[in-house]
Coordinates of N, CA and C in Angstrom, one line a residue:
Chain A
E1 N -8.0 10.2 15.9 CA -8.7 10.6 14.7 C -9.3 9.4 14.0
A2 N -10.4 9.5 13.4 CA -11.0 8.4 12.7 C -10.1 8.1 11.5
G3 N -10.1 6.8 11.1 CA -9.2 6.3 10.0 C -10.0 6.4 8.7
V4 N -9.4 5.9 7.7 CA -10.0 5.8 6.4 C -11.1 4.7 6.4
A5 N -12.3 5.0 6.0 CA -13.4 4.1 6.0 C -13.7 3.6 4.6
Q6 N -13.9 2.3 4.5 CA -14.2 1.7 3.2 C -15.4 0.8 3.4
S7 N -16.2 0.7 2.3 CA -17.3 -0.3 2.3 C -17.6 -0.7 0.9
P8 N -18.1 -1.9 0.7 CA -18.3 -3.0 1.7 C -16.9 -3.6 2.0
R9 N -16.8 -4.5 2.9 CA -15.6 -5.2 3.2 C -15.3 -6.3 2.2
Y10 N -16.4 -7.0 1.8 CA -16.3 -8.1 0.9 C -17.5 -8.0 -0.2
K11 N -17.1 -8.4 -1.4 CA -18.2 -8.4 -2.4 C -17.8 -9.6 -3.4
I12 N -18.9 -10.4 -3.7 CA -18.8 -11.4 -4.6 C -19.7 -11.2 -5.8
I13 N -19.2 -11.1 -7.0 CA -20.1 -10.9 -8.2 C -19.7 -11.8 -9.3
E14 N -20.6 -11.9 -10.2 CA -20.3 -12.7 -11.4 C -19.7 -11.8 -12.5
K15 N -18.9 -12.4 -13.4 CA -18.3 -11.6 -14.4 C -19.4 -11.0 -15.2
R16 N -19.0 -9.8 -15.7 CA -19.9 -8.9 -16.5 C -20.9 -8.1 -15.7
Q17 N -20.9 -8.4 -14.4 CA -21.8 -7.6 -13.5 C -21.0 -6.3 -13.2
S18 N -21.7 -5.4 -12.5 CA -21.0 -4.1 -12.1 C -21.0 -4.1 -10.6
V19 N -20.0 -3.3 -10.1 CA -19.8 -3.2 -8.6 C -19.3 -1.8 -8.3
A20 N -19.6 -1.3 -7.1 CA -19.1 0.0 -6.7 C -18.5 -0.1 -5.3
F21 N -17.4 0.6 -5.0 CA -16.8 0.7 -3.7 C -16.8 2.1 -3.2
W22 N -16.9 2.3 -1.9 CA -17.0 3.6 -1.4 C -15.8 3.8 -0.4
C23 N -15.4 5.1 -0.3 CA -14.3 5.4 0.6 C -14.5 6.8 1.2
N24 N -14.3 6.9 2.5 CA -14.4 8.1 3.2 C -13.0 8.4 3.8
P25 N -12.3 9.4 3.3 CA -10.9 9.6 3.8 C -10.9 10.2 5.2
I26 N -9.7 10.4 5.8 CA -9.5 11.1 7.0 C -9.9 12.5 6.8
S27 N -10.6 13.1 7.8 CA -11.1 14.5 7.6 C -10.0 15.4 7.4
G28 N -10.1 16.2 6.4 CA -9.1 17.3 6.0 C -8.1 16.8 5.1
H29 N -8.0 15.5 4.8 CA -7.0 15.0 3.8 C -7.4 15.4 2.4
A30 N -6.5 16.1 1.7 CA -6.8 16.6 0.4 C -6.6 15.5 -0.7
T31 N -5.7 14.6 -0.4 CA -5.3 13.6 -1.5 C -5.9 12.3 -1.2
L32 N -6.5 11.7 -2.2 CA -7.1 10.4 -2.0 C -6.6 9.4 -3.1
Y33 N -6.3 8.2 -2.8 CA -5.8 7.2 -3.7 C -6.7 6.0 -3.7
W34 N -6.8 5.3 -4.8 CA -7.3 4.0 -4.9 C -6.2 3.1 -5.5
Y35 N -6.0 2.0 -4.7 CA -5.0 1.0 -5.1 C -5.7 -0.3 -5.3
Q36 N -5.1 -1.1 -6.2 CA -5.6 -2.5 -6.5 C -4.5 -3.4 -6.0
Q37 N -4.8 -4.4 -5.1 CA -3.8 -5.3 -4.6 C -4.3 -6.7 -5.0
I38 N -3.7 -7.3 -6.0 CA -3.9 -8.7 -6.4 C -3.2 -9.6 -5.5
L39 N -3.7 -10.7 -5.2 CA -3.1 -11.7 -4.3 C -1.7 -12.0 -4.6
G40 N -0.8 -11.8 -3.7 CA 0.6 -12.1 -3.9 C 1.4 -11.0 -4.5
Q41 N 0.8 -9.8 -4.7 CA 1.4 -8.7 -5.2 C 1.3 -7.5 -4.3
G42 N 2.1 -6.5 -4.6 CA 2.0 -5.2 -3.8 C 0.9 -4.4 -4.4
P43 N 0.4 -3.4 -3.7 CA -0.6 -2.5 -4.2 C -0.2 -1.7 -5.4
K44 N -1.1 -1.6 -6.3 CA -0.8 -0.8 -7.6 C -1.8 0.3 -7.6
L45 N -1.2 1.5 -7.9 CA -2.1 2.7 -7.9 C -3.0 2.7 -9.1
L46 N -4.3 2.9 -8.9 CA -5.3 3.0 -10.0 C -5.5 4.5 -10.3
I47 N -5.8 5.3 -9.3 CA -6.1 6.7 -9.5 C -5.8 7.5 -8.3
Q48 N -5.4 8.8 -8.5 CA -5.1 9.7 -7.4 C -5.9 11.0 -7.6
F49 N -6.5 11.4 -6.5 CA -7.3 12.7 -6.6 C -6.6 13.7 -5.7
Q50 N -6.6 14.9 -6.1 CA -6.2 16.0 -5.2 C -7.5 16.9 -5.1
N51 N -8.0 16.9 -3.9 CA -9.4 17.5 -3.7 C -10.3 16.8 -4.6
N52 N -11.0 17.4 -5.5 CA -11.9 16.7 -6.4 C -11.4 16.6 -7.8
G53 N -10.1 16.9 -8.0 CA -9.5 16.7 -9.4 C -8.6 15.5 -9.5
V54 N -8.5 14.9 -10.7 CA -7.7 13.8 -10.9 C -6.3 14.2 -11.2
V55 N -5.3 13.6 -10.4 CA -3.9 13.9 -10.6 C -3.3 12.9 -11.5
D56 N -3.6 11.6 -11.3 CA -3.0 10.5 -12.0 C -4.0 9.4 -12.2
D57 N -4.4 9.1 -13.4 CA -5.2 7.9 -13.6 C -4.6 7.1 -14.8
S58 N -3.3 7.1 -14.9 CA -2.7 6.5 -16.0 C -2.8 5.0 -16.0
Q59 N -3.0 4.4 -14.8 CA -3.0 3.0 -14.6 C -4.5 2.5 -14.5
L60 N -5.4 3.3 -14.6 CA -6.8 3.0 -14.5 C -7.4 2.4 -15.8
P61 N -7.9 1.2 -15.9 CA -8.4 0.7 -17.1 C -9.8 1.4 -17.4
K62 N -9.7 2.4 -18.2 CA -10.8 3.3 -18.3 C -12.0 2.8 -19.1
D63 N -11.7 1.6 -19.8 CA -12.9 1.0 -20.5 C -13.8 0.4 -19.6
R64 N -13.4 0.1 -18.3 CA -14.3 -0.6 -17.4 C -14.3 0.0 -16.0
F65 N -13.3 0.8 -15.7 CA -13.2 1.3 -14.3 C -13.5 2.8 -14.4
S66 N -14.2 3.3 -13.4 CA -14.4 4.8 -13.3 C -14.3 5.1 -11.8
A67 N -14.0 6.4 -11.5 CA -13.9 6.8 -10.1 C -14.3 8.3 -10.1
E68 N -14.8 8.7 -9.0 CA -15.1 10.1 -8.8 C -15.0 10.5 -7.3
R69 N -14.8 11.8 -7.1 CA -14.6 12.3 -5.8 C -15.4 13.6 -5.7
L70 N -16.7 13.5 -5.5 CA -17.5 14.7 -5.5 C -17.2 15.5 -4.2
K71 N -17.2 16.8 -4.4 CA -17.0 17.7 -3.3 C -15.7 17.5 -2.5
G72 N -14.8 16.8 -3.1 CA -13.4 16.6 -2.6 C -13.4 15.9 -1.3
V73 N -14.4 15.0 -1.0 CA -14.4 14.3 0.2 C -14.4 12.8 -0.1
D74 N -15.7 12.2 0.0 CA -15.9 10.8 -0.3 C -15.5 10.5 -1.8
S75 N -15.2 9.2 -2.0 CA -15.0 8.8 -3.4 C -15.6 7.4 -3.6
T76 N -16.0 7.2 -4.9 CA -16.5 5.9 -5.3 C -15.7 5.4 -6.5
L77 N -15.4 4.1 -6.5 CA -14.7 3.4 -7.6 C -15.7 2.4 -8.1
K78 N -15.9 2.4 -9.4 CA -16.9 1.5 -10.1 C -16.2 0.6 -11.1
I79 N -16.6 -0.6 -11.2 CA -16.2 -1.5 -12.3 C -17.4 -2.0 -13.0
Q80 N -17.4 -1.8 -14.4 CA -18.5 -2.2 -15.2 C -18.0 -2.4 -16.6
P81 N -18.1 -3.6 -17.2 CA -18.4 -4.9 -16.5 C -17.1 -5.5 -15.9
A82 N -17.3 -6.3 -14.8 CA -16.2 -6.9 -14.2 C -15.7 -8.1 -14.9
K83 N -14.4 -8.3 -14.8 CA -13.7 -9.5 -15.4 C -13.1 -10.3 -14.2
L84 N -12.8 -11.6 -14.5 CA -12.2 -12.5 -13.5 C -11.0 -11.9 -13.0
E85 N -10.2 -11.2 -13.8 CA -8.9 -10.7 -13.4 C -9.0 -9.5 -12.5
D86 N -10.2 -9.0 -12.3 CA -10.4 -7.9 -11.4 C -10.5 -8.3 -9.9
S87 N -10.5 -9.6 -9.7 CA -10.5 -10.2 -8.3 C -9.3 -9.7 -7.6
A88 N -9.5 -8.9 -6.5 CA -8.4 -8.3 -5.8 C -8.9 -7.6 -4.6
V89 N -8.0 -7.0 -3.8 CA -8.4 -6.1 -2.7 C -8.3 -4.7 -3.2
Y90 N -9.3 -3.9 -3.0 CA -9.2 -2.5 -3.5 C -9.0 -1.6 -2.2
L91 N -7.9 -1.0 -2.2 CA -7.5 -0.2 -1.0 C -7.7 1.3 -1.3
C92 N -8.3 2.0 -0.4 CA -8.3 3.4 -0.4 C -7.3 4.0 0.6
A93 N -6.7 5.1 0.2 CA -5.7 5.7 1.1 C -5.9 7.2 1.0
S94 N -5.5 7.9 2.0 CA -5.5 9.4 2.0 C -4.3 10.0 2.6
S95 N -4.0 11.2 2.2 CA -2.9 11.9 2.9 C -3.2 13.4 2.9
A96 N -2.5 14.1 3.7 CA -2.8 15.5 3.9 C -2.5 16.3 2.7
V97 N -1.3 16.1 2.1 CA -0.8 16.9 1.0 C 0.0 16.1 0.0
G98 N -0.5 14.9 -0.4 CA 0.2 14.1 -1.4 C 1.3 13.3 -0.6
V99 N 2.1 12.6 -1.3 CA 3.1 11.8 -0.7 C 4.4 12.6 -0.4
R100 N 4.7 12.8 0.8 CA 5.9 13.4 1.2 C 6.4 12.7 2.5
E101 N 7.6 12.9 2.8 CA 8.1 12.2 4.0 C 7.4 12.7 5.3
D102 N 6.8 13.8 5.2 CA 6.1 14.3 6.4 C 4.6 14.2 6.2
S103 N 4.1 13.5 5.2 CA 2.7 13.3 4.9 C 2.4 11.9 4.4
P104 N 2.5 10.9 5.3 CA 2.4 9.6 4.9 C 1.0 9.2 4.5
L105 N 0.8 8.1 3.7 CA -0.5 7.6 3.4 C -1.1 6.8 4.5
H106 N -2.4 7.0 4.7 CA -3.2 6.2 5.7 C -4.2 5.4 4.9
F107 N -4.2 4.1 5.1 CA -4.9 3.2 4.4 C -6.2 2.7 5.1
G108 N -7.3 2.5 4.3 CA -8.4 1.8 4.9 C -8.2 0.3 4.9
N109 N -9.2 -0.5 5.4 CA -9.0 -1.9 5.5 C -9.3 -2.7 4.2
G110 N -9.8 -1.9 3.2 CA -9.9 -2.5 1.8 C -11.3 -3.2 1.6
T111 N -11.6 -3.4 0.4 CA -12.7 -4.2 -0.1 C -12.2 -5.4 -0.9
R112 N -12.5 -6.6 -0.4 CA -12.1 -7.8 -1.1 C -13.1 -8.1 -2.2
L113 N -12.8 -8.1 -3.4 CA -13.7 -8.4 -4.5 C -13.3 -9.7 -5.1
T114 N -14.3 -10.6 -5.2 CA -14.2 -11.9 -5.9 C -15.1 -11.9 -7.1
V115 N -14.6 -12.1 -8.3 CA -15.4 -12.2 -9.5 C -15.4 -13.7 -9.9
T116 N -16.6 -14.2 -10.1 CA -16.7 -15.7 -10.4 C -17.2 -15.8 -11.8
Chain B
A1 N 13.4 5.8 -13.8 CA 12.3 5.0 -13.4 C 12.4 4.6 -11.9
Q2 N 11.2 4.5 -11.3 CA 11.2 4.1 -9.9 C 10.8 2.6 -9.8
S3 N 11.5 1.9 -8.9 CA 11.1 0.5 -8.7 C 11.7 0.0 -7.3
V4 N 11.0 -1.0 -6.8 CA 11.3 -1.6 -5.5 C 11.4 -3.1 -5.7
T5 N 12.4 -3.7 -5.2 CA 12.5 -5.1 -5.2 C 12.7 -5.7 -3.8
Q6 N 11.7 -6.5 -3.4 CA 11.9 -7.2 -2.1 C 12.4 -8.6 -2.4
L7 N 13.5 -8.9 -1.8 CA 14.3 -10.0 -2.3 C 13.8 -11.3 -1.8
D8 N 12.9 -11.3 -0.8 CA 12.4 -12.6 -0.2 C 10.9 -12.5 -0.2
S9 N 10.2 -13.5 -0.8 CA 8.8 -13.5 -0.7 C 8.3 -14.0 0.6
H10 N 9.1 -14.8 1.3 CA 8.7 -15.4 2.5 C 9.9 -15.5 3.4
V11 N 9.8 -15.1 4.7 CA 10.8 -15.2 5.7 C 10.2 -15.9 6.9
S12 N 10.9 -16.9 7.4 CA 10.4 -17.6 8.6 C 11.5 -17.5 9.7
V13 N 11.1 -17.0 10.9 CA 12.0 -16.9 12.0 C 11.4 -17.5 13.3
S14 N 12.2 -17.9 14.2 CA 11.7 -18.3 15.5 C 11.5 -17.1 16.4
E15 N 10.5 -17.2 17.3 CA 10.2 -16.2 18.2 C 11.4 -15.9 19.1
G16 N 11.8 -14.6 19.2 CA 12.9 -14.2 20.0 C 14.2 -14.0 19.2
T17 N 14.2 -14.4 17.9 CA 15.4 -14.3 17.1 C 15.2 -13.1 16.2
P18 N 16.4 -12.6 15.6 CA 16.3 -11.4 14.8 C 15.5 -11.6 13.5
V19 N 15.0 -10.4 13.0 CA 14.3 -10.4 11.7 C 15.1 -9.5 10.8
L20 N 15.2 -10.0 9.5 CA 15.8 -9.2 8.4 C 14.9 -9.3 7.2
L21 N 14.3 -8.2 6.8 CA 13.5 -8.2 5.5 C 14.2 -7.3 4.6
R22 N 14.6 -7.8 3.4 CA 15.4 -7.1 2.5 C 14.7 -6.3 1.4
C23 N 15.2 -5.1 1.1 CA 14.5 -4.2 0.1 C 15.6 -3.5 -0.7
N24 N 15.6 -3.6 -2.0 CA 16.5 -2.8 -2.8 C 15.6 -1.9 -3.7
Y25 N 16.2 -0.8 -4.0 CA 15.4 0.2 -4.8 C 16.2 0.7 -6.0
S26 N 15.4 1.3 -6.9 CA 16.0 2.0 -8.0 C 15.3 3.3 -8.2
S27 N 16.0 4.4 -8.3 CA 15.4 5.7 -8.4 C 16.3 6.6 -9.2
S28 N 15.7 7.5 -10.0 CA 16.5 8.4 -10.7 C 16.8 9.7 -9.9
Y29 N 16.3 9.8 -8.7 CA 16.6 10.8 -7.8 C 16.6 10.3 -6.4
S30 N 16.9 11.1 -5.4 CA 16.9 10.7 -4.0 C 15.5 10.5 -3.6
P31 N 15.1 9.2 -3.3 CA 13.8 8.9 -3.0 C 13.4 9.1 -1.5
S32 N 12.2 9.1 -1.2 CA 11.7 8.8 0.2 C 11.3 7.3 0.2
L33 N 11.6 6.7 1.3 CA 11.4 5.2 1.4 C 10.6 4.9 2.6
F34 N 9.7 3.9 2.5 CA 8.8 3.6 3.6 C 8.8 2.0 3.7
W35 N 8.4 1.6 4.9 CA 8.0 0.2 5.2 C 6.6 0.3 5.8
Y36 N 5.7 -0.6 5.2 CA 4.4 -0.8 5.7 C 4.2 -2.2 6.1
V37 N 3.3 -2.4 7.0 CA 2.9 -3.8 7.5 C 1.4 -4.0 7.2
Q38 N 1.1 -5.2 6.8 CA -0.3 -5.5 6.6 C -0.7 -6.8 7.3
H39 N -1.5 -6.7 8.3 CA -2.0 -7.9 9.0 C -3.2 -8.4 8.2
P40 N -3.6 -9.7 8.3 CA -4.6 -10.3 7.5 C -5.9 -9.5 7.6
N41 N -6.5 -9.3 6.4 CA -7.8 -8.5 6.3 C -7.7 -7.1 6.8
K42 N -6.5 -6.6 6.8 CA -6.4 -5.2 7.3 C -5.7 -4.3 6.2
G43 N -5.8 -3.0 6.4 CA -5.1 -2.2 5.5 C -3.6 -2.1 5.8
L44 N -2.9 -1.3 5.1 CA -1.5 -1.1 5.4 C -1.2 -0.1 6.5
Q45 N -0.3 -0.4 7.4 CA 0.0 0.5 8.4 C 1.5 0.9 8.3
L46 N 1.8 2.2 8.4 CA 3.1 2.7 8.3 C 4.0 2.2 9.5
L47 N 5.1 1.6 9.2 CA 6.1 1.2 10.2 C 7.1 2.3 10.4
L48 N 7.7 2.8 9.3 CA 8.7 3.8 9.4 C 8.9 4.4 8.0
K49 N 9.6 5.5 8.1 CA 9.9 6.3 6.8 C 11.3 6.9 6.9
Y50 N 11.9 6.9 5.7 CA 13.2 7.4 5.6 C 13.2 8.9 5.3
T51 N 13.8 9.7 6.1 CA 14.0 11.1 5.7 C 15.5 11.3 5.5
S52 N 15.8 12.4 4.8 CA 17.2 12.6 4.4 C 18.1 13.0 5.6
A53 N 17.5 13.2 6.8 CA 18.2 13.6 7.9 C 19.0 12.5 8.6
A54 N 18.6 11.3 8.5 CA 19.3 10.2 9.2 C 19.1 8.9 8.4
T55 N 20.2 8.2 8.3 CA 20.2 7.0 7.5 C 19.6 5.8 8.3
L56 N 19.7 5.9 9.6 CA 19.1 4.8 10.4 C 17.8 5.3 11.0
V57 N 16.7 4.6 10.6 CA 15.4 5.1 10.9 C 14.8 4.1 11.9
K58 N 14.2 4.7 13.0 CA 13.5 3.8 13.9 C 12.0 4.0 13.7
G59 N 11.3 2.9 13.8 CA 9.9 2.9 13.6 C 9.1 2.3 14.8
I60 N 7.9 1.9 14.6 CA 7.1 1.4 15.7 C 7.4 0.0 15.9
N61 N 7.0 -0.5 17.1 CA 7.1 -1.9 17.5 C 8.5 -2.5 17.4
G62 N 9.5 -1.6 17.6 CA 10.9 -2.1 17.7 C 11.6 -2.3 16.3
F63 N 10.9 -1.9 15.2 CA 11.5 -2.1 13.9 C 12.4 -0.9 13.6
E64 N 13.5 -1.2 12.8 CA 14.3 -0.1 12.3 C 14.8 -0.5 10.9
A65 N 15.2 0.5 10.1 CA 15.7 0.3 8.8 C 16.9 1.2 8.5
E66 N 17.8 0.8 7.7 CA 19.0 1.6 7.4 C 19.1 1.9 5.9
F67 N 19.1 3.1 5.6 CA 19.2 3.5 4.2 C 20.7 3.5 3.8
K68 N 21.0 2.7 2.8 CA 22.4 2.6 2.3 C 22.4 3.0 0.8
K69 N 22.8 4.2 0.5 CA 22.7 4.7 -0.9 C 23.7 3.9 -1.8
S70 N 24.9 3.6 -1.3 CA 25.9 2.9 -2.1 C 25.4 1.5 -2.5
E71 N 24.5 0.9 -1.7 CA 24.0 -0.4 -2.0 C 22.5 -0.3 -2.5
T72 N 22.0 0.8 -2.6 CA 20.6 1.1 -3.0 C 19.7 0.1 -2.2
S73 N 19.9 0.1 -0.9 CA 19.1 -0.8 0.0 C 18.4 -0.1 1.1
F74 N 17.4 -0.7 1.6 CA 16.6 -0.1 2.8 C 16.0 -1.3 3.5
H75 N 16.9 -2.1 4.1 CA 16.5 -3.3 4.8 C 15.8 -3.1 6.1
L76 N 14.8 -3.9 6.5 CA 14.1 -3.7 7.7 C 14.6 -4.8 8.7
T77 N 14.8 -4.4 9.9 CA 15.3 -5.3 10.9 C 14.6 -5.1 12.3
K78 N 14.7 -6.2 13.1 CA 14.1 -6.1 14.4 C 15.0 -7.1 15.2
P79 N 15.4 -6.7 16.4 CA 16.3 -7.6 17.2 C 15.7 -8.9 17.6
S80 N 14.4 -8.9 18.0 CA 13.8 -10.0 18.6 C 12.3 -10.1 18.1
A81 N 12.0 -11.2 17.3 CA 10.7 -11.3 16.8 C 9.6 -11.7 17.8
H82 N 8.4 -11.1 17.7 CA 7.3 -11.5 18.5 C 6.3 -12.2 17.6
M83 N 5.4 -13.0 18.2 CA 4.4 -13.7 17.4 C 3.5 -12.7 16.7
S84 N 3.3 -11.5 17.3 CA 2.4 -10.5 16.7 C 3.0 -9.8 15.5
D85 N 4.3 -10.1 15.2 CA 5.0 -9.6 14.0 C 4.6 -10.3 12.8
A86 N 4.0 -11.5 12.9 CA 3.6 -12.3 11.7 C 2.6 -11.5 10.9
A87 N 3.0 -11.2 9.6 CA 2.2 -10.3 8.8 C 2.9 -10.2 7.4
E88 N 2.4 -9.4 6.5 CA 3.0 -9.1 5.2 C 3.6 -7.7 5.3
Y89 N 4.9 -7.6 4.8 CA 5.6 -6.3 4.9 C 5.9 -5.8 3.5
F90 N 5.7 -4.5 3.3 CA 5.9 -3.9 2.0 C 6.8 -2.8 2.1
C91 N 7.8 -2.8 1.2 CA 8.7 -1.7 1.0 C 8.2 -0.8 -0.1
A92 N 8.3 0.5 0.1 CA 7.7 1.4 -0.9 C 8.6 2.6 -1.1
L93 N 8.6 3.2 -2.3 CA 9.3 4.5 -2.5 C 8.4 5.5 -3.3
T94 N 8.7 6.7 -3.1 CA 7.9 7.7 -3.8 C 8.2 7.9 -5.2
G95 N 7.1 8.0 -6.0 CA 7.2 8.4 -7.4 C 7.0 9.9 -7.5
A96 N 6.3 10.3 -8.6 CA 6.0 11.7 -8.8 C 5.2 12.2 -7.7
N97 N 4.2 11.6 -7.3 CA 3.4 12.0 -6.2 C 2.6 10.9 -5.6
N98 N 3.1 9.7 -5.7 CA 2.4 8.5 -5.1 C 3.5 7.5 -4.7
L99 N 3.1 6.4 -4.3 CA 4.0 5.3 -3.8 C 4.1 4.2 -4.8
F100 N 5.3 3.7 -5.0 CA 5.5 2.4 -5.7 C 5.8 1.3 -4.6
F101 N 5.1 0.2 -4.7 CA 5.3 -0.8 -3.7 C 6.0 -2.0 -4.2
G102 N 6.8 -2.7 -3.4 CA 7.3 -4.0 -3.7 C 6.3 -5.0 -3.7
T103 N 6.6 -6.3 -4.0 CA 5.7 -7.3 -4.0 C 5.4 -8.0 -2.6
G104 N 6.1 -7.5 -1.6 CA 5.8 -8.0 -0.3 C 6.6 -9.1 0.2
T105 N 6.8 -9.2 1.5 CA 7.5 -10.3 2.2 C 6.6 -10.8 3.3
R106 N 6.3 -12.0 3.2 CA 5.4 -12.6 4.3 C 6.3 -13.1 5.4
L107 N 6.1 -12.6 6.6 CA 6.9 -13.0 7.8 C 6.1 -14.0 8.6
T108 N 6.7 -15.1 8.8 CA 6.1 -16.2 9.7 C 7.0 -16.2 11.0
V109 N 6.4 -16.2 12.1 CA 7.1 -16.4 13.4 C 6.7 -17.7 14.0
I110 N 7.7 -18.5 14.2 CA 7.5 -19.9 14.8 C 7.7 -19.8 16.3
P111 N 6.7 -20.3 17.0 CA 6.7 -20.3 18.5 C 7.9 -21.1 19.1

């Protein structure tokens, strides 16, 4: 089966600019996650979708970050305006029915964002 | 509250020697526990997962982990390290409906 696809792989922007990331999950996976992974840290959940509804966005900095999952398939994550501390790898993951021992997360290769 | 502590930020072993990556957890209920591996510029790949059926869990590439409730630990081991094992390893546990990750352990394998 095809894995989780993300684009772009790399992005360099200046602070205060905007940027968008795209994710295509594994076909049929209802749950989609965006994680932020700062260098030297473990991934931190930003937002979780179940189909096209938001399950958890408590850690999403809503003043600058937004995400949507139209039609319950692809998803985009946007940052506007970007700050230096947003430099990180943004990982998209999907699972069939949320996180359960029989439904693990599958991760994309991530988008590495550098804000200068 | 859910949390994961990986006790070593960096582990270095010689090729052919055993690997031990340590993970302790804190959970208000019986958690599901996972180990993921991340090679450079790649996403996270599932190594193994703990189910309540067995405390010793076998994963891919010869890795295994033992769930010890009394010690709140879920350490990852491998009898003999290969060069290809050099990567970042993350321990994770389930929260309400997502995963909490540790800060990672970088494994270096010396030829």
